[in-house]
CSV table of C-alpha atoms and ligand atoms in Angstrom, one decimal:
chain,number,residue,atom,x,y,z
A,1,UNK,CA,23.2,24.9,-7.1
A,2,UNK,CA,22.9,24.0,-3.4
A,3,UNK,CA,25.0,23.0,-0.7
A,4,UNK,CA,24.2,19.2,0.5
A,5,UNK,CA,27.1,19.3,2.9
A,6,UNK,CA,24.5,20.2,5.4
A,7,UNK,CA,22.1,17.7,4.0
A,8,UNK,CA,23.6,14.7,5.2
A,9,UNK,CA,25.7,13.3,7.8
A,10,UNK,CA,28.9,12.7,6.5
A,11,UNK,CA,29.1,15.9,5.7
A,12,UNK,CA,31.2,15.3,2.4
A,13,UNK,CA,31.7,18.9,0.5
A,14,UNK,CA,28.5,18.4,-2.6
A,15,UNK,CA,26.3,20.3,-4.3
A,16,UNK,CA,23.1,19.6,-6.2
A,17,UNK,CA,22.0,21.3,-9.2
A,18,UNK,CA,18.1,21.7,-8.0
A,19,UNK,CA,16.6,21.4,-4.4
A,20,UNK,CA,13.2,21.3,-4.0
A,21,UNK,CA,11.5,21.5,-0.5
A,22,UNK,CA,8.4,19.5,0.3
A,23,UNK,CA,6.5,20.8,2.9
A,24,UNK,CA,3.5,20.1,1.7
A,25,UNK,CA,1.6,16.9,-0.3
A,26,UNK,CA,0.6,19.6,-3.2
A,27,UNK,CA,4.2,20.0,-3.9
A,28,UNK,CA,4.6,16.6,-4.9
A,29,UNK,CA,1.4,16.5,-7.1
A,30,UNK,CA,3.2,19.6,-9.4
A,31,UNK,CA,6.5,18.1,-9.1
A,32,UNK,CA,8.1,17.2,-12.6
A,33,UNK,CA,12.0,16.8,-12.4
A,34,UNK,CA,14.3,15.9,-14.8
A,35,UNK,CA,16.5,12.8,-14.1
A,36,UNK,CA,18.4,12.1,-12.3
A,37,UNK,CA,17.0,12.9,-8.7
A,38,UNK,CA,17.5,11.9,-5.6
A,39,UNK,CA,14.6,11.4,-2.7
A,40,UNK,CA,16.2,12.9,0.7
A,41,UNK,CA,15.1,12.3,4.3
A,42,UNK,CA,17.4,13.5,7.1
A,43,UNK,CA,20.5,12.0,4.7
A,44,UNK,CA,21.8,10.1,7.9
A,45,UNK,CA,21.9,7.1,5.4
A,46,UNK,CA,23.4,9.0,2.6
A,47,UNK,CA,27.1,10.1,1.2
A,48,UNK,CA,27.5,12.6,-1.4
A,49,UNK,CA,30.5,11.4,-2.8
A,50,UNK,CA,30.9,14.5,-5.5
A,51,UNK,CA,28.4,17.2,-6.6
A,52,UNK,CA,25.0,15.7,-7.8
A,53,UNK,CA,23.9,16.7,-11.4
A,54,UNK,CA,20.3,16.6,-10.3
A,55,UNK,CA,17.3,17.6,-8.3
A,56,UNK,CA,17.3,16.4,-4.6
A,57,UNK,CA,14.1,16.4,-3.4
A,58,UNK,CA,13.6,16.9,0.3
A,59,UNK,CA,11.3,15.4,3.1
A,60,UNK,CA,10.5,18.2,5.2
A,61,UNK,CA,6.5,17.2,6.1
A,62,UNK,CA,5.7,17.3,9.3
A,63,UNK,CA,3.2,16.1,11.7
A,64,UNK,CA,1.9,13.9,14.1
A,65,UNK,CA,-1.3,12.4,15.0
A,66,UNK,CA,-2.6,9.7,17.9
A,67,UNK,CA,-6.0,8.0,17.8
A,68,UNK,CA,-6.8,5.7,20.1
A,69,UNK,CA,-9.0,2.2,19.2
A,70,UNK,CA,-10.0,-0.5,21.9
A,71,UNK,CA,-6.8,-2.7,21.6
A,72,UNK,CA,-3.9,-0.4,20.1
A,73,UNK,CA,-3.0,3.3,19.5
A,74,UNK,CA,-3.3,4.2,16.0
A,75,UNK,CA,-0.1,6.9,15.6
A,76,UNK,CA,-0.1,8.7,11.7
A,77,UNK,CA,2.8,10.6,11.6
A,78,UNK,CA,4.0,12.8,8.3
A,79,UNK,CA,7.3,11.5,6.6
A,80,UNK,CA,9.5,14.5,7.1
A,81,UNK,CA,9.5,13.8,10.8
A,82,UNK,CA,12.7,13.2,13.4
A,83,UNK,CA,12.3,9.3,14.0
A,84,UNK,CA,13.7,9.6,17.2
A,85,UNK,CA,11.9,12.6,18.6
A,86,UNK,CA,8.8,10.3,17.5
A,87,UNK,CA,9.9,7.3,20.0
A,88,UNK,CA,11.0,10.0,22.8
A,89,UNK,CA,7.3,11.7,22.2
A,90,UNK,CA,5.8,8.2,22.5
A,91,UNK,CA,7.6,6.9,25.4
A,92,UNK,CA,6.4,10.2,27.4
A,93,UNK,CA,2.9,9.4,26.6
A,94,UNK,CA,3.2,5.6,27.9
A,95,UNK,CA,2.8,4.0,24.0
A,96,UNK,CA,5.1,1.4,24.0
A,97,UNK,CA,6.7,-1.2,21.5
A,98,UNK,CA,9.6,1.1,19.7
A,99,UNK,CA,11.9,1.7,22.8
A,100,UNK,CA,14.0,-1.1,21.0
A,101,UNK,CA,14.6,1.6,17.9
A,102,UNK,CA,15.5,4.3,20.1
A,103,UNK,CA,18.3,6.7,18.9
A,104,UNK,CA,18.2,5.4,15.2
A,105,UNK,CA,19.1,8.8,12.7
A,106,UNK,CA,17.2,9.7,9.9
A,107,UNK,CA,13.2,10.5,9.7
A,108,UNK,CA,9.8,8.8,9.5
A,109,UNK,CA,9.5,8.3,6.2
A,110,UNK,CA,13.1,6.5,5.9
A,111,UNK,CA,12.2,3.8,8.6
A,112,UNK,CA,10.5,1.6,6.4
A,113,UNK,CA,12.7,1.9,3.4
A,114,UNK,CA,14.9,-0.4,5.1
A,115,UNK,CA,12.9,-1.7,7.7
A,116,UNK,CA,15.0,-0.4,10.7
A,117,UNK,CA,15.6,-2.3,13.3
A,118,UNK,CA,17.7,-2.8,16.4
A,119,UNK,CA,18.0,-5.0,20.0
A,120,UNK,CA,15.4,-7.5,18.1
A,121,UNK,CA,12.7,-5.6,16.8
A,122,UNK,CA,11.7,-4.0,13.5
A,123,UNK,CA,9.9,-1.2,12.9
A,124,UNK,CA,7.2,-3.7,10.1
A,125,UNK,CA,5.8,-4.9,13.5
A,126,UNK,CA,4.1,-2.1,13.9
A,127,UNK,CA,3.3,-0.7,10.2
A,128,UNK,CA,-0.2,-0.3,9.4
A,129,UNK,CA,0.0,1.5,6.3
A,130,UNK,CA,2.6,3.9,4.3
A,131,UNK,CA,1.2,6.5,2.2
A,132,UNK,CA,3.7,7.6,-1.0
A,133,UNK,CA,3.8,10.1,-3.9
A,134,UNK,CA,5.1,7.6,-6.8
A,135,UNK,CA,7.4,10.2,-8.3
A,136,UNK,CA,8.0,8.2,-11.8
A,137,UNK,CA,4.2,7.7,-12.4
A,138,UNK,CA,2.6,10.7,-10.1
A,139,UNK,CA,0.3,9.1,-8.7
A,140,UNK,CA,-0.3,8.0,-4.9
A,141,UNK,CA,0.2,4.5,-3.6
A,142,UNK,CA,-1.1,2.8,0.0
A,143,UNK,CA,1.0,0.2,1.0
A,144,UNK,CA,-0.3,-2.3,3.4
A,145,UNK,CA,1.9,-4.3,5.5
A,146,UNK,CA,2.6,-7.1,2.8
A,147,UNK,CA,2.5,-4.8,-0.2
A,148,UNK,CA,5.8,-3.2,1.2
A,149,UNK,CA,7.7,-6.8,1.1
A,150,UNK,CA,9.5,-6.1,4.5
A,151,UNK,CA,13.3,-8.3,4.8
A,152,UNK,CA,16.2,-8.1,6.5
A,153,UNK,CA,16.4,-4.0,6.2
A,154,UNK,CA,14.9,-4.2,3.1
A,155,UNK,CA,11.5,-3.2,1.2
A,156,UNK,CA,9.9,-2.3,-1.9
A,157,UNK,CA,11.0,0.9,-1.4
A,158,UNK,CA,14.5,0.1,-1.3
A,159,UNK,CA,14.1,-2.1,-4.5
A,160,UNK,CA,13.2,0.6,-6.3
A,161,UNK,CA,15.1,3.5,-5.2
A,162,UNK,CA,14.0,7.1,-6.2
A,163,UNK,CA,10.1,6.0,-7.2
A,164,UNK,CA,8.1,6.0,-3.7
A,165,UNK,CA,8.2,9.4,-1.5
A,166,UNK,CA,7.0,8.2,1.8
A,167,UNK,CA,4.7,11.1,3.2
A,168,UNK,CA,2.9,9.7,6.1
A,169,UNK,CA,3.3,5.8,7.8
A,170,UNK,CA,0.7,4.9,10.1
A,171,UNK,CA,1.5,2.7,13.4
A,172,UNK,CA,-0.5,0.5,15.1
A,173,UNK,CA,1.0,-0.1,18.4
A,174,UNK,CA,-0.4,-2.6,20.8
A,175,UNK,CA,-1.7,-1.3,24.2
A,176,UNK,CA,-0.8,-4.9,25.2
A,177,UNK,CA,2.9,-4.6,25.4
A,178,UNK,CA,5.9,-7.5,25.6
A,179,UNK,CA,9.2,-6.3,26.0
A,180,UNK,CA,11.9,-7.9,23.6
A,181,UNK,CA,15.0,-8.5,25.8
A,182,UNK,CA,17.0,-11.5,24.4
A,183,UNK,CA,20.0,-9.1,22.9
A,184,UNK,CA,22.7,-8.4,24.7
A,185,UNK,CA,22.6,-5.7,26.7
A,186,UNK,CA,18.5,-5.5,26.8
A,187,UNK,CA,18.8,-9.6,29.1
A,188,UNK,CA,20.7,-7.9,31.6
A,189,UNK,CA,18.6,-5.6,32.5
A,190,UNK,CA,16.6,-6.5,36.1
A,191,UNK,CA,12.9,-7.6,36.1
A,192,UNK,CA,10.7,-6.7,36.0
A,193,UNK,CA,11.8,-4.6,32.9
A,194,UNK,CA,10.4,-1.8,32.1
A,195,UNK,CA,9.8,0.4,28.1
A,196,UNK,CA,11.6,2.9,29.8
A,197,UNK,CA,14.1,0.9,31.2
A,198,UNK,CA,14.6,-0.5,27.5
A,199,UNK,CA,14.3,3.4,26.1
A,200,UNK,CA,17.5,4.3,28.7
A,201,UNK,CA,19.6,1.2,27.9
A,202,UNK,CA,19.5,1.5,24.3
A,203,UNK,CA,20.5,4.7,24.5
A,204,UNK,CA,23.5,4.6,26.8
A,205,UNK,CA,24.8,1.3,24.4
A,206,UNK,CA,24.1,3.4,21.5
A,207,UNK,CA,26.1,6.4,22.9
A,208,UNK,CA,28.6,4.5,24.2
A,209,UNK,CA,29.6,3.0,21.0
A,210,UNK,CA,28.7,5.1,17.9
A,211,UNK,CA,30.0,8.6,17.4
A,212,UNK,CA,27.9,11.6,17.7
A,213,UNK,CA,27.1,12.9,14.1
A,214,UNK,CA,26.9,16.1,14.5
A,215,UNK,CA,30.4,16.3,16.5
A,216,UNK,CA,32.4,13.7,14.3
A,217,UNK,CA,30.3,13.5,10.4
A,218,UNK,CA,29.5,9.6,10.3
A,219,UNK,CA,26.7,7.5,8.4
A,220,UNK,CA,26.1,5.3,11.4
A,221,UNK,CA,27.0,1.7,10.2
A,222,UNK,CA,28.6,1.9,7.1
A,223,UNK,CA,28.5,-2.0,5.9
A,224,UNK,CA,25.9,-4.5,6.4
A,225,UNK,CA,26.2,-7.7,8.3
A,226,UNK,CA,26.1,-10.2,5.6
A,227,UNK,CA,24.4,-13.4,5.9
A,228,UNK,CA,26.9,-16.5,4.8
A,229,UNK,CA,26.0,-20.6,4.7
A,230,UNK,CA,26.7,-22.7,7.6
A,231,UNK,CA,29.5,-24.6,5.7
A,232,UNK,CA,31.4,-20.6,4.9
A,233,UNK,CA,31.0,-20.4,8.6
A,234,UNK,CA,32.9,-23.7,9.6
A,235,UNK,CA,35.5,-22.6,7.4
A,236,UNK,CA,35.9,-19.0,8.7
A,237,UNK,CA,35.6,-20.6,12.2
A,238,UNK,CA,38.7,-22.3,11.5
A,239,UNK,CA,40.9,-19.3,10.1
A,240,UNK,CA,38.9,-16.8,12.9
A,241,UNK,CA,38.1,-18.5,16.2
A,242,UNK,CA,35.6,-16.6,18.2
A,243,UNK,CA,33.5,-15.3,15.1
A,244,UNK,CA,30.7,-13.9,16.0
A,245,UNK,CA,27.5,-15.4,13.9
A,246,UNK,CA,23.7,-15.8,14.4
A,247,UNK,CA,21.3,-18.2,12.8
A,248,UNK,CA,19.2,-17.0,10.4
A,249,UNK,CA,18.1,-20.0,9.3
A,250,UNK,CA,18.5,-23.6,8.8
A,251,UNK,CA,21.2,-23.2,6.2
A,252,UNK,CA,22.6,-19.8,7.3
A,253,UNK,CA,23.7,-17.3,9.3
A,254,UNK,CA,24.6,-14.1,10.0
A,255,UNK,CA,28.2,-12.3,10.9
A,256,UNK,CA,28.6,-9.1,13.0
A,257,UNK,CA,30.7,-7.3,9.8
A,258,UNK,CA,32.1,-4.9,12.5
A,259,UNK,CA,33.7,-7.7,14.3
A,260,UNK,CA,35.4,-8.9,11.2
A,261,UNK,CA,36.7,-5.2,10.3
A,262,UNK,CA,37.8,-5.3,14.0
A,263,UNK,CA,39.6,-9.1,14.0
A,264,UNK,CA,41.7,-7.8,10.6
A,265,UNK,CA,43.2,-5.7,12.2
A,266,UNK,CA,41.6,-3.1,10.2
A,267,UNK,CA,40.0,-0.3,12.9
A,268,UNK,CA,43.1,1.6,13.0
A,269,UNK,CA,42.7,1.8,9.0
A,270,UNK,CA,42.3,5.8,7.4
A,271,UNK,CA,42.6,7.2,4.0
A,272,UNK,CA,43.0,10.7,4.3
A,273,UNK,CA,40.8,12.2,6.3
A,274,UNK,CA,38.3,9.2,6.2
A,275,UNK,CA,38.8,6.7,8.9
A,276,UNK,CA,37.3,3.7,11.1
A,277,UNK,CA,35.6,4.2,14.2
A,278,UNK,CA,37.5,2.6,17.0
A,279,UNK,CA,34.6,1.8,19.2
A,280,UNK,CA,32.0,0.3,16.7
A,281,UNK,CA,34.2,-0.7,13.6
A,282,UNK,CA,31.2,-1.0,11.4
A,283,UNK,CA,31.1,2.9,11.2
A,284,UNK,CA,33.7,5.2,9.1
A,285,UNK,CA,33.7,8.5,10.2
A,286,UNK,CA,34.7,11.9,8.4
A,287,UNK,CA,38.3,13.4,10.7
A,288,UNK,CA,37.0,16.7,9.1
A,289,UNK,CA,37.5,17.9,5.6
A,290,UNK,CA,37.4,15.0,4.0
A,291,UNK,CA,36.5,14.3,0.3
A,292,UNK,CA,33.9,11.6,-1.1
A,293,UNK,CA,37.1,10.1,-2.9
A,294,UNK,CA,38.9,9.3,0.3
A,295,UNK,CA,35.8,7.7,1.5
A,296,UNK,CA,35.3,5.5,-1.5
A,297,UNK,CA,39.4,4.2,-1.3
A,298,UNK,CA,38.6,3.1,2.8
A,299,UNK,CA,35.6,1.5,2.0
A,300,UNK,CA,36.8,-0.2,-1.1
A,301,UNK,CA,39.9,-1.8,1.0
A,302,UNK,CA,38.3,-2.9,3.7
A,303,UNK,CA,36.1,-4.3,1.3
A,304,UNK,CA,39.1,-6.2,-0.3
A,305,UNK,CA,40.9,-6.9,2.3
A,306,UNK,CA,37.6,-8.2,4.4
A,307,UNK,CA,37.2,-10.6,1.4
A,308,UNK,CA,40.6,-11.5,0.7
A,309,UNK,CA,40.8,-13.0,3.9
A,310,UNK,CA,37.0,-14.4,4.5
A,311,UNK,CA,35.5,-14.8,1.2
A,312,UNK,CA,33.0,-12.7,2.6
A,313,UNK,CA,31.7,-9.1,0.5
A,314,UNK,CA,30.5,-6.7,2.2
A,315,UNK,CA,28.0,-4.4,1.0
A,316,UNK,CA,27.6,-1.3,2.3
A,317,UNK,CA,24.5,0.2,3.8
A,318,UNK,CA,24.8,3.7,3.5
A,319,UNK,CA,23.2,5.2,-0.1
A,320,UNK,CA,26.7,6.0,-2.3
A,321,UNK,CA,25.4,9.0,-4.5
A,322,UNK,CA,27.8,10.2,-7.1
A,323,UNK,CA,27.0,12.6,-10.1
A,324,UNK,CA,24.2,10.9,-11.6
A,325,UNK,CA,23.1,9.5,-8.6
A,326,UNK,CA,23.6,6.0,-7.0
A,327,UNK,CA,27.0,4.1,-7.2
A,328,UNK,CA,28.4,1.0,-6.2
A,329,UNK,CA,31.8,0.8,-4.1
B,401,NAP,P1,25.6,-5.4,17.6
B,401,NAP,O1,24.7,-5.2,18.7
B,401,NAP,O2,27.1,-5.4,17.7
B,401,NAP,O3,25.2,-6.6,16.7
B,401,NAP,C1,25.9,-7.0,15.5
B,401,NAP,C2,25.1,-8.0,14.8
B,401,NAP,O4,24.8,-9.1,15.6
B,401,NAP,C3,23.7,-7.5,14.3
B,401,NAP,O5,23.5,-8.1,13.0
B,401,NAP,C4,22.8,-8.1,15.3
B,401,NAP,O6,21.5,-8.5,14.7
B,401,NAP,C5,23.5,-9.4,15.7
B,401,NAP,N1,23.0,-9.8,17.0
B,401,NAP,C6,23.4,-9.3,18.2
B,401,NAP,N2,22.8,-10.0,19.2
B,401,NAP,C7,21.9,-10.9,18.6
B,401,NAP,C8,21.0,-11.8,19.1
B,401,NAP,N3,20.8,-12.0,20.4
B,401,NAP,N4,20.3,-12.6,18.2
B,401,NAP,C9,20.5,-12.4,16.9
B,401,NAP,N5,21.3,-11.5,16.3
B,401,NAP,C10,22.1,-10.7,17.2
B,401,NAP,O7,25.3,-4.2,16.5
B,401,NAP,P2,25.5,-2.6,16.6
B,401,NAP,O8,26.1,-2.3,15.3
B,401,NAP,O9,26.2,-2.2,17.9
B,401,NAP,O10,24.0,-2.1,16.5
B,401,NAP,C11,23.1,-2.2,17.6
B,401,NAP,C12,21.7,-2.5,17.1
B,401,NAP,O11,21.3,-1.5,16.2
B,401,NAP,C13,21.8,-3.8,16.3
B,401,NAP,O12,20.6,-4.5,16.6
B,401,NAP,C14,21.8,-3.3,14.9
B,401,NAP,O13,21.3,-4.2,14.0
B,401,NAP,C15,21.0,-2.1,15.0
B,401,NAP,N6,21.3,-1.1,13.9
B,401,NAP,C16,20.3,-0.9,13.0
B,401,NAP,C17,20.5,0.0,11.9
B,401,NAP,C18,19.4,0.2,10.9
B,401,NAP,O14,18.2,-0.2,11.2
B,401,NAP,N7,19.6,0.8,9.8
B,401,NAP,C19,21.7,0.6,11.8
B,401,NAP,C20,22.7,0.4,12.7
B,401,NAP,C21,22.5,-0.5,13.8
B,401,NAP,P3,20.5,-7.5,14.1
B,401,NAP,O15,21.1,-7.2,12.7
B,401,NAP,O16,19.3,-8.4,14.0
B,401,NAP,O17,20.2,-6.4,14.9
């Protein structure tokens, strides 16, 4: 057994029944577990609701390499790495284009499972290729940009959870750089704007509004903002005035969730020791000591309660992992 408290985030007391380390690519090729197991990064997207009957099998490959080419900077970097430390260590050598995704948790090799993103970018732009261990098959797999079928924070990977490792994603970042300024607070900032300037912002806004994980346990946003049609949106613009939507498309759009939590009435909501953020509603945080089951109950009632109202059912974004592995609320 082995204590996943530590493992992720939320810090919800768990243990797994096998852990294995991967520090290095030949650890995959002899791995063989026994289902159910669960592929881990940095678990800042994870809750370990109870103990895991399982083997959790841990990213912990590291390394980092830049090549440079006429028109962009080639950067390979090893899955098990910090994916913010990787924008810092950018930034400080002038490579520019992920300031946007500044401060995101989790590592490397999580960033294109669900196609991160943030201020108006997303980290596909820049995805050259991803390099994975397929864990069901044992084999490896190169994934070019359309192979991975990037969404809305979504990808093959996330389709088919527990088959791809990610070891390594390569980057090709323009030496031509644009900065992407149209989200509020990025178009306030004075011209000419600078990466940095966009680097700093982000993470002020970010650590102004979301709680420090390793002072108050939290998953960062715990629901995701779900996209409706136009018509739901006139009618929830009649029961909600000031609801806060943007187009997605022609026929739909899509609704900040953590205003909705916030509009019920719902931040000052807890179940036990489980309880909504007051600055950025979207995010539940652990009071300390709390149990997976008391995190379950909160998010299942705002889930009701956000639907009984607005039709509208949220799904959360954070990876649910019970006993035999992943659950839905
Ligand atoms: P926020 O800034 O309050 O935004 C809430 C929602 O409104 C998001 O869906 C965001 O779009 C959308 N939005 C805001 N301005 C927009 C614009 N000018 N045009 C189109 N859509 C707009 O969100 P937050 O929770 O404080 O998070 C800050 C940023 O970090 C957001 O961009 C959020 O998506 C991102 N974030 C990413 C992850 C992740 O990648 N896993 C996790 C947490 C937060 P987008 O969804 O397109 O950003």
């Amino acid at each position: 057994m082995r204590d996943l408290s530590n493992l992720h985030t939320f810090r919800l007391p768990s243990q797994c029944r096998d852990f294995v380390e991967v520090t290095s690519a030949d650890n995959l090729m002899t791995l063989e577990p026994q289902e159910p197991w669960y592929l881990l990064g940095e678990g800042s997207n994870t809750a370990f609701i109870e103990d895991f009957h399982g083997t959790v099998i841990h990213n912990a490959l590291k390394g980092v390499q830049v090549d440079e080419l006429p028109e962009y900077t080639r950067v390979t970097v090893a899955g098990g790495e910090n994916w913010h430390e990787l924008v810092s260590q950018l930034r400080s050598m002038d490579i520019n284009g992920l300031e946007n995704l500044a401060l995101i948790p989790g590592s490397v090799g999580a960033a294109p499972v669900q196609n991160i993103g943030a201020y108006g970018v997303e980290v596909s732009q820049f995805i050259e290729l991803v390099t994975a261990w397929d864990v069901e098959k044992r084999h490896w797999a190169y994934f070019t940009p359309s192979d991975c079928e990037f969404g809305y924070r979504d990808s093959v990977f996330k389709q088919t959870p527990g088959r791809w490792f990610i070891t390594e994603v390569s980057f090709l970042m323009p030496k031509k750089w644009h900065p992407v300024t149209h989200y509020a607070p990025l178009n306030e900032l004075p011209e000419p704007v600078t990466a940095q300037a966009i680097f700093d912002k982000v993470i002020e806004t970010r650590r102004q509004k979301l709680p420090d994980p390793t002072v108050t346990p939290n998953a960062g946003s715990f629901f995701k903002n779900p996209v409706v049609s136009i018509e739901h949106l006139k009618v929830l613009e009649s029961k909600l005035p000031g609801v806060v939507s943007y187009p997605v498309s022609d026929s739909s759009v899509k609704l900040a969730a953590g205003w909705l939590i916030d509009n019920l009435g719902l931040k000052s909501l807890s179940v036990g020791n489980v309880g909504v953020n007051p600055k950025q509603a979207l995010v539940l945080v652990n009071k300390g000591q709390a149990q997976g089951a008391e995190l379950l109950a909160l998010a299942q009632e705002i889930q009701d309660r956000v639907y009984d109202v607005t039709g509208v059912e949220l799904e959360p974004e954070v990876r649910l992992v019970g006993a035999q592995g992943l659950i839905n609320l």
